[in-house]
Amino acid sequence: MKLTEDDIYRTSTQYQHWTFTAAQLAAQRLQTNIQASERVRAAVARQRAPRSLKAENASASETERGESGANTPVLAVDREVNCLTVGEEKKLVDTFCKRALDLGDFLKLPIEVTATGVQYMRRFYLLNSPMTYDPQTISRSVIFIASKAEGHHLSVERYASSLPKTTPADILAPEYLITQALRFNYEVRHPFRGLKGGHLELMALAQGKPALLPTATQSAQELQTAMLALPRKPDGPATSMTVAELEKRITDAYGLASHILKTAALLTDAYFLYTPSHIWLSAHLLADEPLTLFYLSTKLPLSSPMHDKLLSTLRACSTLLSSHPISSHPLQTTASAEQQKKEKEEIGALLKKLRQCRDPDKIDLVKLNQAQKRDVTVRVEENGGEGLEESKAKRRKVARERAEREADEFWGPSLKRKDEEGSGGNLEKNGG
Amino acid sequence: MSKAASRVPGGGAAKDEAICPVCKSSRYLNPNMRFLVNPECYHKMCESCVDRIFSHGPAPCPIAGCKRTLRKAKFRTQTFEDLKVEREVDIRRRVARVLNKTEADFETLRDYNDYLETVEEITWNLILKIDVEATEKRLRLYEEAQKAERNITARPYQPDPSLPSEKAQVVLKKGASQRKAVATSAANTPDSRANPQDGEVEKGFNFHGLKKYVPPAPEKPLDPFDGWAIEPQFYVVQDDYDVEWLTQTKNDPVATAGGYDMRDFYSRALCDAFSGFGVFVEDEIEARAKGLSGDANTGTRSAATAALGGKDVNMDDVF
Ligand SMILES: [Zn+2]
Ligand SMILES: [Zn+2]
């Protein structure tokens, strides 16, 4: 029984759960958007119902109370919630992915951590909408989860303190939510190490001492000669480089490809649409096309049917990578100032629109998170008793305290009965 | 000899037990006194006598009429009160080590019972000291034959030391030349056996209906992956790569001292480089979604896709 490297990739959760065709991806986003919009509308309507009632009362007694309490809700009732479109959602997510990337740079985290975090973010917003969960909060939490998943220890206090206006609770609150959205699939397969592997092989080829595949038709010597004559540009004139020059060229290509992988590959849908192997090869194709094509020819004969298919896949992927405005070509300045300004305005408008259509139930994640926890009553009192029904929480707490007290007794706590709720007599009956 | 034999079982009286036959000290004076016996002759004596007499190497038994050579290491506390029983148990243990067949080794129950009968006969011959020399020889030969058949290195059969044999007499005085003589005589034994005589003598015993010994099949080397192996299609890992950014790690004692092998990195990097090389998402995922792919995993995969399709709404909403 043999396993190829492709089979190994097929066992990964990234392939099994997080790889899509472009059509599937679009459909999933649309569905998420529709579900989220419906929820937002429903939640807003629910919230407004009592308020508008109150508003009517208020307007009836307007003479005494003045304008202060009543005016704003009345205005809000009239306006239908204007939800984000799929495209706007994606734009927002992309923006916050970029910010997460910048955050990683700022905190000097290893690229694996940031990259994993960004992918978590993209995966999360495949199933959730920015309207439901604030991308700002999620993007911060996601980096923290990634630092744990990638084994880069970072204490939550230190992490939170390096961010403005953030407490550890803010970081931790959406953690479980994100984890569930990720389906507990923490592993993200990055193309970084693959690129290194390719670089190693290219260098061995250049030095004339590669380990050739059993199917190889050319000798190492022939390959080296062919490699030294590779044109600089596609369809360019043949060159004759020295080995040192060739090595420099390979290293340059590595640097460029690596930069693409660290920026554009993360900020596009590449991880959803292509395998890591294809992603790094595409980035390398962008960085040095003749070199990459030559490398592929040592792996697959030109006559192989897979070759064309692979090449078209790689070209599609490299188009996707280079389509990203920010970082496909780091050598030229990324965007003109005017473009940047326009971009900024666009984002600003989107954020403003987002504020109008947030799901009101999900704004305070910290409170929601605490409401789930055991010591809910204390927090609920602090926060004005909104997180959970107060009476229910209190009852839960009383029951728990009683169970704890009884557990200390000689015969242990009484057995649970069906009419457990409110049967206070248990203690006397069993205690003797 | 007969005297010694009569004394061995003779120790019935309680006062005998309490007084050492060698130094005549009694337990009355020394409550911590322990008696030891040596399976050579089963003569009892106290611990301090053993220390005194045998500390400087083998010496003859101090009991009158017993000339056996005893070694300190063989002395032990007796398990059974009756030394006769003690001796019988020793003999049975020795015989059972050689004649160790089970019912499964025989073709019929009848054959097995016959075998048990023979074993019992041999045992009693040894216990009652009938025909000892011949029996011991047969046992030894049988063990050798078994060993040769199974090709194992077991401890050689030791004849009953409580019975006289020419060998025991030879060892009495330990000179180098004599020891050599013993060694050669031991070496000669197989030669005498090698003479083609009739089968029974050669193998010691010949039991009817004994199944032929089938050596167990040699154990296969452990395969932790149950036959699975990773066979890369698109790369061949080299032992070393000459790349500048690796030299520092290669020579870094922090990395090398821990036993980090650069080849692990090479094979992992290359595996990463090509895992997914031949996976075309558009084709495979399409097939997966439609459940058309011939893969064994189709079921679970399409189930996973279905799950991703938003059907498990519960997951989306924790709060
Ligand atoms: Zn004594
Ligand atoms: Zn003796």
PDB file of N, CA and C and ligand atoms in Angstrom, chain B residues 4 8 38 40-45 60-68 70, ligand 2:
ATOM      1  N   ALA B   4      24.025 -42.451  55.794  1.00  0.00           N
ATOM      2  CA  ALA B   4      23.578 -41.091  55.494  1.00  0.00           C
ATOM      3  C   ALA B   4      22.113 -41.096  55.126  1.00  0.00           C
ATOM      4  N   VAL B   8      18.991 -39.024  56.911  1.00  0.00           N
ATOM      5  CA  VAL B   8      18.237 -37.928  56.292  1.00  0.00           C
ATOM      6  C   VAL B   8      16.778 -37.949  56.686  1.00  0.00           C
ATOM      7  N   ASN B  38      22.137 -28.882  52.093  1.00  0.00           N
ATOM      8  CA  ASN B  38      22.711 -28.807  50.759  1.00  0.00           C
ATOM      9  C   ASN B  38      22.130 -29.960  49.955  1.00  0.00           C
ATOM     10  N   GLU B  40      23.193 -31.712  47.865  1.00  0.00           N
ATOM     11  CA  GLU B  40      24.116 -32.808  47.575  1.00  0.00           C
ATOM     12  C   GLU B  40      23.793 -34.015  48.453  1.00  0.00           C
ATOM     13  N   CYS B  41      23.661 -33.742  49.752  1.00  0.00           N
ATOM     14  CA  CYS B  41      23.456 -34.873  50.646  1.00  0.00           C
ATOM     15  C   CYS B  41      22.313 -34.649  51.641  1.00  0.00           C
ATOM     16  N   TYR B  42      21.757 -33.462  51.672  1.00  0.00           N
ATOM     17  CA  TYR B  42      20.643 -33.137  52.566  1.00  0.00           C
ATOM     18  C   TYR B  42      21.004 -33.320  54.029  1.00  0.00           C
ATOM     19  N   HIS B  43      22.248 -33.128  54.370  1.00  0.00           N
ATOM     20  CA  HIS B  43      22.607 -33.125  55.786  1.00  0.00           C
ATOM     21  C   HIS B  43      22.403 -31.731  56.335  1.00  0.00           C
ATOM     22  N   LYS B  44      21.750 -31.700  57.515  1.00  0.00           N
ATOM     23  CA  LYS B  44      21.449 -30.403  58.101  1.00  0.00           C
ATOM     24  C   LYS B  44      22.611 -29.921  58.947  1.00  0.00           C
ATOM     25  N   MET B  45      22.839 -28.641  58.887  1.00  0.00           N
ATOM     26  CA  MET B  45      23.793 -28.065  59.840  1.00  0.00           C
ATOM     27  C   MET B  45      23.458 -26.592  60.025  1.00  0.00           C
ATOM     28  N   PRO B  60      34.541 -31.175  52.129  1.00  0.00           N
ATOM     29  CA  PRO B  60      33.701 -32.363  52.339  1.00  0.00           C
ATOM     30  C   PRO B  60      32.714 -32.156  53.477  1.00  0.00           C
ATOM     31  N   CYS B  61      31.621 -32.841  53.382  1.00  0.00           N
ATOM     32  CA  CYS B  61      30.571 -32.731  54.395  1.00  0.00           C
ATOM     33  C   CYS B  61      31.115 -33.198  55.740  1.00  0.00           C
ATOM     34  N   PRO B  62      30.886 -32.440  56.804  1.00  0.00           N
ATOM     35  CA  PRO B  62      31.455 -32.800  58.110  1.00  0.00           C
ATOM     36  C   PRO B  62      30.718 -33.937  58.803  1.00  0.00           C
ATOM     37  N   ILE B  63      29.590 -34.356  58.299  1.00  0.00           N
ATOM     38  CA  ILE B  63      28.849 -35.434  58.955  1.00  0.00           C
ATOM     39  C   ILE B  63      29.612 -36.740  58.745  1.00  0.00           C
ATOM     40  N   ALA B  64      29.731 -37.507  59.770  1.00  0.00           N
ATOM     41  CA  ALA B  64      30.515 -38.738  59.695  1.00  0.00           C
ATOM     42  C   ALA B  64      29.914 -39.675  58.662  1.00  0.00           C
ATOM     43  N   GLY B  65      30.790 -40.257  57.848  1.00  0.00           N
ATOM     44  CA  GLY B  65      30.339 -41.226  56.852  1.00  0.00           C
ATOM     45  C   GLY B  65      29.927 -40.626  55.536  1.00  0.00           C
ATOM     46  N   CYS B  66      29.790 -39.294  55.466  1.00  0.00           N
ATOM     47  CA  CYS B  66      29.397 -38.623  54.226  1.00  0.00           C
ATOM     48  C   CYS B  66      30.621 -37.935  53.656  1.00  0.00           C
ATOM     49  N   LYS B  67      30.995 -38.302  52.411  1.00  0.00           N
ATOM     50  CA  LYS B  67      32.234 -37.736  51.885  1.00  0.00           C
ATOM     51  C   LYS B  67      31.980 -36.749  50.766  1.00  0.00           C
ATOM     52  N   ARG B  68      30.745 -36.298  50.651  1.00  0.00           N
ATOM     53  CA  ARG B  68      30.436 -35.472  49.485  1.00  0.00           C
ATOM     54  C   ARG B  68      31.040 -34.074  49.623  1.00  0.00           C
ATOM     55  N   LEU B  70      30.780 -30.245  49.280  1.00  0.00           N
ATOM     56  CA  LEU B  70      29.680 -29.274  49.285  1.00  0.00           C
ATOM     57  C   LEU B  70      30.226 -27.879  49.015  1.00  0.00           C
TER      58      LEU B  70
HETATM   59 ZN    ZN C   2      26.611 -35.088  54.071  1.00  0.00          ZN
END
